[in-house]
Amino acid sequence: MAHTAWQQRIRRAEHLAAQHPFAAEILAFYIHAARFQEGLYQRLERSSTRKNPFSPLEPDLPELLASFPSFLAVAEDKAPARLAQVAHDLCNSHSNSWSDMLTHCWTNIDSPADPQGFLVLAFLQPYAEFVRSRNPLQLDGYTLSLCPFCNRKPALGVLRQQGDGGRRSLLCGFCLAEWAFRRVVCPGCGQEDHTKLPVYTAEELPHIRVECCDACHTYIKSIDLTKNGLADPLVDELASVPLDLWAQEHGYAKLHPNLLGM
Ligand SMILES: [Zn+2]
Ligand SMILES: [Zn+2]
């Protein structure tokens, strides 16, 4: 029986939430958000048969504004307290300010400065994934660390089996583009000296690498699928919160926060 990528992510999140109490709250919200995101993605697929291809430059506001209130309702009901409050405030704000806010979050590639920005990005994520899937990427010879589709910094890395080792790629947390990137190079500053690029793993989460850079003091987590083929990069990254706390306590800043703002 075929499952959509969303259903696979939800199943993985349910599995990890049961295994890791430290991530249960965040994954519980993720599961509800992902169900909403899947619904939005399917609505976009249906409406795209009637319309021209969606433009990567400007979001389709009527389509998005129609779905935004139901996303806010999910967040108000299911998100951790701080995000739920933000959703509540947005619900009660003038809906004519929403267009500007959605457009701003769509075009601004820096990580949001506040929880509201993360909430809006989580809402827009399936839309970004959908638009990217309708606009083929030319990845031949692409070597940069920024997302080749939306220009954002990567939210995580992925190691996939290739020959005897693992090939690294980077994953955009917004449009979910994935592109190859050399393994021993810092995606933050381009540092190539391996002595300045320490990698840490924890015994409890052996398939998650915390890849640090002692030149620019950033880190990115990479999900090693050669060690755990059942992992879902996006979900396993979200679930490994203790590693973020550890890295940040040791003076490293995350290259780009994930959609839940961690
Ligand atoms: Zn992207
Ligand atoms: Zn660096």
Coordinates of C-alpha atoms and ligand atoms in Angstrom, one line a residue:
M1 CA 0.0 0.0 0.0
A2 CA 1.4 3.3 -1.0
H3 CA 1.9 6.1 1.5
T4 CA 2.6 9.7 0.8
A5 CA 5.7 11.4 2.1
W6 CA 3.6 13.2 4.7
Q7 CA 2.2 9.9 6.0
Q8 CA 5.7 8.5 6.3
R9 CA 6.8 11.5 8.2
I10 CA 3.8 11.3 10.5
R11 CA 4.4 7.6 11.2
R12 CA 8.0 8.2 12.0
A13 CA 7.1 11.1 14.3
E14 CA 4.6 8.9 16.1
H15 CA 7.3 6.2 16.5
L16 CA 9.9 8.7 17.8
A17 CA 7.5 10.4 20.1
A18 CA 6.8 7.1 21.8
Q19 CA 10.6 6.4 22.1
H20 CA 11.9 9.8 23.1
P21 CA 9.9 11.6 25.9
F22 CA 12.1 14.7 25.5
A23 CA 10.7 15.2 22.0
A24 CA 7.1 14.1 22.6
E25 CA 5.6 17.6 22.9
I26 CA 7.2 19.0 19.8
L27 CA 6.5 15.9 17.7
A28 CA 2.8 15.9 18.9
F29 CA 2.5 19.3 17.4
Y30 CA 4.5 18.3 14.3
I31 CA 2.0 15.4 13.7
H32 CA -1.0 17.8 13.7
A33 CA 0.9 20.4 11.6
A34 CA 1.9 17.7 9.1
R35 CA -1.7 16.5 8.7
F36 CA -2.7 20.0 7.9
Q37 CA 0.2 20.5 5.5
E38 CA -0.7 17.3 3.6
G39 CA -4.3 18.6 3.2
L40 CA -3.0 21.9 1.9
Y41 CA -0.6 20.2 -0.5
Q42 CA -3.5 18.1 -1.9
R43 CA -5.7 21.2 -2.3
L44 CA -2.8 22.8 -4.2
E45 CA -2.5 19.8 -6.4
R46 CA -6.2 19.8 -7.3
S47 CA -6.3 23.5 -8.0
S48 CA -3.1 23.4 -10.1
T49 CA -4.9 21.4 -12.7
R50 CA -7.0 24.5 -13.4
K51 CA -4.2 27.1 -13.3
N52 CA -1.0 28.0 -14.8
P53 CA 2.1 26.7 -13.0
F54 CA 2.6 28.5 -9.7
S55 CA 5.3 31.2 -9.8
P56 CA 8.2 30.8 -7.4
L57 CA 8.4 34.6 -7.2
E58 CA 5.1 35.5 -5.6
P59 CA 2.8 33.3 -3.5
D60 CA -0.7 32.6 -4.6
L61 CA -2.3 34.7 -1.9
P62 CA -6.0 33.9 -2.4
E63 CA -5.3 30.2 -2.2
L64 CA -3.2 30.6 0.9
L65 CA -5.4 33.1 2.7
A66 CA -8.3 30.7 2.4
S67 CA -6.3 28.0 4.3
F68 CA -4.5 30.2 6.9
P69 CA -7.3 30.4 9.5
S70 CA -7.6 26.6 9.7
F71 CA -3.8 26.3 10.2
L72 CA -4.0 28.9 13.0
A73 CA -6.8 26.9 14.6
V74 CA -4.6 23.8 14.6
A75 CA -1.7 25.7 16.1
E76 CA -3.8 27.4 18.7
D77 CA -5.1 24.0 19.8
K78 CA -2.1 21.8 19.5
A79 CA 1.2 23.8 19.5
P80 CA 3.3 24.2 22.6
A81 CA 2.1 27.2 24.8
R82 CA 4.3 29.9 23.3
L83 CA 3.4 29.1 19.7
A84 CA -0.3 28.5 20.6
Q85 CA -0.4 32.1 22.0
V86 CA 1.1 33.5 18.8
A87 CA -1.5 31.6 16.8
H88 CA -4.2 32.9 19.0
D89 CA -3.0 36.5 18.6
L90 CA -2.8 36.1 14.8
C91 CA -6.4 34.7 14.7
N92 CA -7.6 37.8 16.4
S93 CA -5.6 40.2 14.3
H94 CA -6.9 41.9 11.2
S95 CA -6.9 39.5 8.3
N96 CA -5.9 42.2 5.9
S97 CA -2.4 42.3 7.5
W98 CA -2.0 38.6 6.7
S99 CA -1.2 39.1 3.0
D100 CA 1.8 41.3 3.8
M101 CA 2.9 38.9 6.4
L102 CA 2.7 35.8 4.1
T103 CA 4.5 37.7 1.3
H104 CA 7.2 38.9 3.7
C105 CA 7.9 35.4 5.0
W106 CA 7.9 33.9 1.5
T107 CA 10.4 36.4 0.1
N108 CA 12.6 37.0 3.1
I109 CA 15.3 34.2 3.2
D110 CA 16.8 35.0 6.6
S111 CA 15.6 32.9 9.5
P112 CA 12.7 34.5 11.2
A113 CA 13.4 36.7 14.2
D114 CA 10.3 35.7 16.1
P115 CA 7.9 32.8 16.7
Q116 CA 5.3 34.3 14.4
G117 CA 7.7 34.0 11.5
F118 CA 8.3 30.3 12.2
L119 CA 4.6 29.7 12.4
V120 CA 4.0 31.3 9.1
L121 CA 6.9 29.4 7.5
A122 CA 5.5 26.1 8.8
F123 CA 2.2 27.1 7.1
L124 CA 3.9 28.0 3.8
Q125 CA 6.2 24.9 3.8
P126 CA 3.9 22.6 1.8
Y127 CA 3.3 25.5 -0.6
A128 CA 7.0 26.0 -1.1
E129 CA 7.5 22.2 -1.6
F130 CA 4.6 22.2 -4.1
V131 CA 5.9 25.2 -6.1
R132 CA 9.4 23.7 -6.2
S133 CA 8.1 20.4 -7.5
R134 CA 6.4 22.3 -10.4
N135 CA 9.6 24.2 -11.3
P136 CA 12.4 21.7 -12.2
L137 CA 15.8 22.4 -10.7
Q138 CA 19.0 22.4 -12.6
L139 CA 21.5 20.9 -10.2
D140 CA 24.3 19.9 -12.5
G141 CA 27.5 21.4 -11.2
Y142 CA 25.8 23.1 -8.3
T143 CA 28.2 23.3 -5.4
L144 CA 26.9 26.1 -3.2
S145 CA 25.5 25.6 0.3
L146 CA 22.4 27.7 -0.2
C147 CA 19.2 26.1 -1.4
P148 CA 19.2 26.1 -5.2
F149 CA 15.5 26.8 -5.3
C150 CA 14.7 29.3 -2.5
N151 CA 18.2 30.5 -1.5
R152 CA 17.7 29.7 2.2
K153 CA 20.5 28.1 4.2
P154 CA 20.1 24.4 4.7
A155 CA 18.3 23.2 7.8
L156 CA 20.0 19.8 7.9
G157 CA 22.3 17.4 6.1
V158 CA 21.7 13.8 5.0
L159 CA 24.2 11.0 4.5
R160 CA 23.2 8.4 1.9
Q161 CA 25.0 5.2 1.1
Q162 CA 27.3 5.5 -1.9
G163 CA 30.0 2.8 -2.5
D164 CA 31.7 2.1 0.8
G165 CA 30.8 5.4 2.5
G166 CA 28.2 8.0 2.8
R167 CA 27.5 10.8 0.4
R168 CA 26.4 14.0 2.0
S169 CA 23.6 16.2 0.7
L170 CA 22.0 19.3 2.2
L171 CA 18.3 19.7 2.7
C172 CA 16.3 22.9 2.7
G173 CA 13.8 22.9 5.5
F174 CA 11.4 25.1 3.6
C175 CA 11.0 23.9 0.0
L176 CA 12.7 20.5 0.8
A177 CA 15.1 20.7 -2.1
E178 CA 18.0 18.3 -1.6
W179 CA 21.4 18.8 -3.3
A180 CA 24.8 17.2 -3.1
F181 CA 27.4 19.0 -1.0
R182 CA 31.0 18.0 -0.3
R183 CA 31.3 16.1 3.0
V184 CA 34.3 17.9 4.6
V185 CA 33.3 21.5 4.0
C186 CA 31.5 23.8 6.4
P187 CA 28.2 24.9 4.7
G188 CA 28.4 28.1 6.8
C189 CA 31.8 29.5 5.8
G190 CA 33.4 27.1 3.4
Q191 CA 36.1 26.0 5.8
E192 CA 37.8 22.8 4.4
D193 CA 40.4 22.1 7.1
H194 CA 39.1 18.9 8.7
T195 CA 40.8 19.7 12.1
K196 CA 38.4 22.7 12.4
L197 CA 35.4 20.6 11.5
P198 CA 34.7 18.3 14.5
V199 CA 31.8 15.9 14.3
Y200 CA 30.0 14.8 17.5
T201 CA 27.5 12.0 18.0
A202 CA 25.6 10.8 21.1
E203 CA 25.4 7.1 22.1
E204 CA 21.6 7.3 22.3
L205 CA 21.3 8.8 18.7
P206 CA 24.1 7.2 16.8
H207 CA 22.7 8.1 13.4
I208 CA 22.7 11.8 14.1
R209 CA 25.9 13.8 13.5
V210 CA 26.4 17.2 14.9
E211 CA 28.7 18.7 12.3
C212 CA 30.4 21.8 13.8
C213 CA 32.8 24.4 12.5
D214 CA 35.4 26.0 14.8
A215 CA 36.0 28.8 12.2
C216 CA 32.5 30.3 12.1
H217 CA 31.1 28.5 15.2
T218 CA 28.0 27.2 13.5
Y219 CA 26.7 23.6 13.4
I220 CA 24.3 21.6 11.3
K221 CA 22.9 18.2 12.1
S222 CA 23.2 15.4 9.5
I223 CA 21.0 12.3 9.5
D224 CA 23.1 9.3 8.7
L225 CA 20.9 7.0 6.7
T226 CA 23.7 4.5 6.3
K227 CA 23.4 3.9 10.0
N228 CA 19.6 4.0 10.3
G229 CA 17.7 3.4 7.1
L230 CA 14.3 3.9 8.9
A231 CA 15.1 7.5 9.8
D232 CA 13.2 10.4 8.2
P233 CA 15.7 13.3 7.9
L234 CA 13.2 16.0 8.6
V235 CA 11.5 14.3 11.5
D236 CA 14.6 12.8 13.1
E237 CA 16.2 16.2 13.0
L238 CA 13.2 17.7 14.9
A239 CA 13.3 14.9 17.4
S240 CA 17.0 15.3 18.4
V241 CA 16.5 18.4 20.5
P242 CA 19.1 17.4 23.2
L243 CA 21.8 17.6 20.5
D244 CA 20.9 21.2 19.8
L245 CA 21.0 22.0 23.5
W246 CA 24.4 20.3 23.7
A247 CA 25.8 22.2 20.6
Q248 CA 24.5 25.5 21.8
E249 CA 26.0 25.0 25.3
H250 CA 29.3 24.4 23.6
G251 CA 29.2 27.7 21.8
Y252 CA 27.9 26.7 18.4
A253 CA 25.0 28.4 16.7
K254 CA 22.7 26.5 14.4
L255 CA 23.3 27.4 10.8
H256 CA 19.5 27.5 10.2
P257 CA 16.7 26.7 12.7
N258 CA 14.2 24.1 11.7
L259 CA 10.5 25.0 11.1
L260 CA 9.7 24.8 14.8
G261 CA 12.3 27.4 15.5
M262 CA 14.9 25.1 17.1
Ligands
ZN1 ZN 14.6 25.8 -0.4
ZN2 ZN 32.2 27.5 9.2

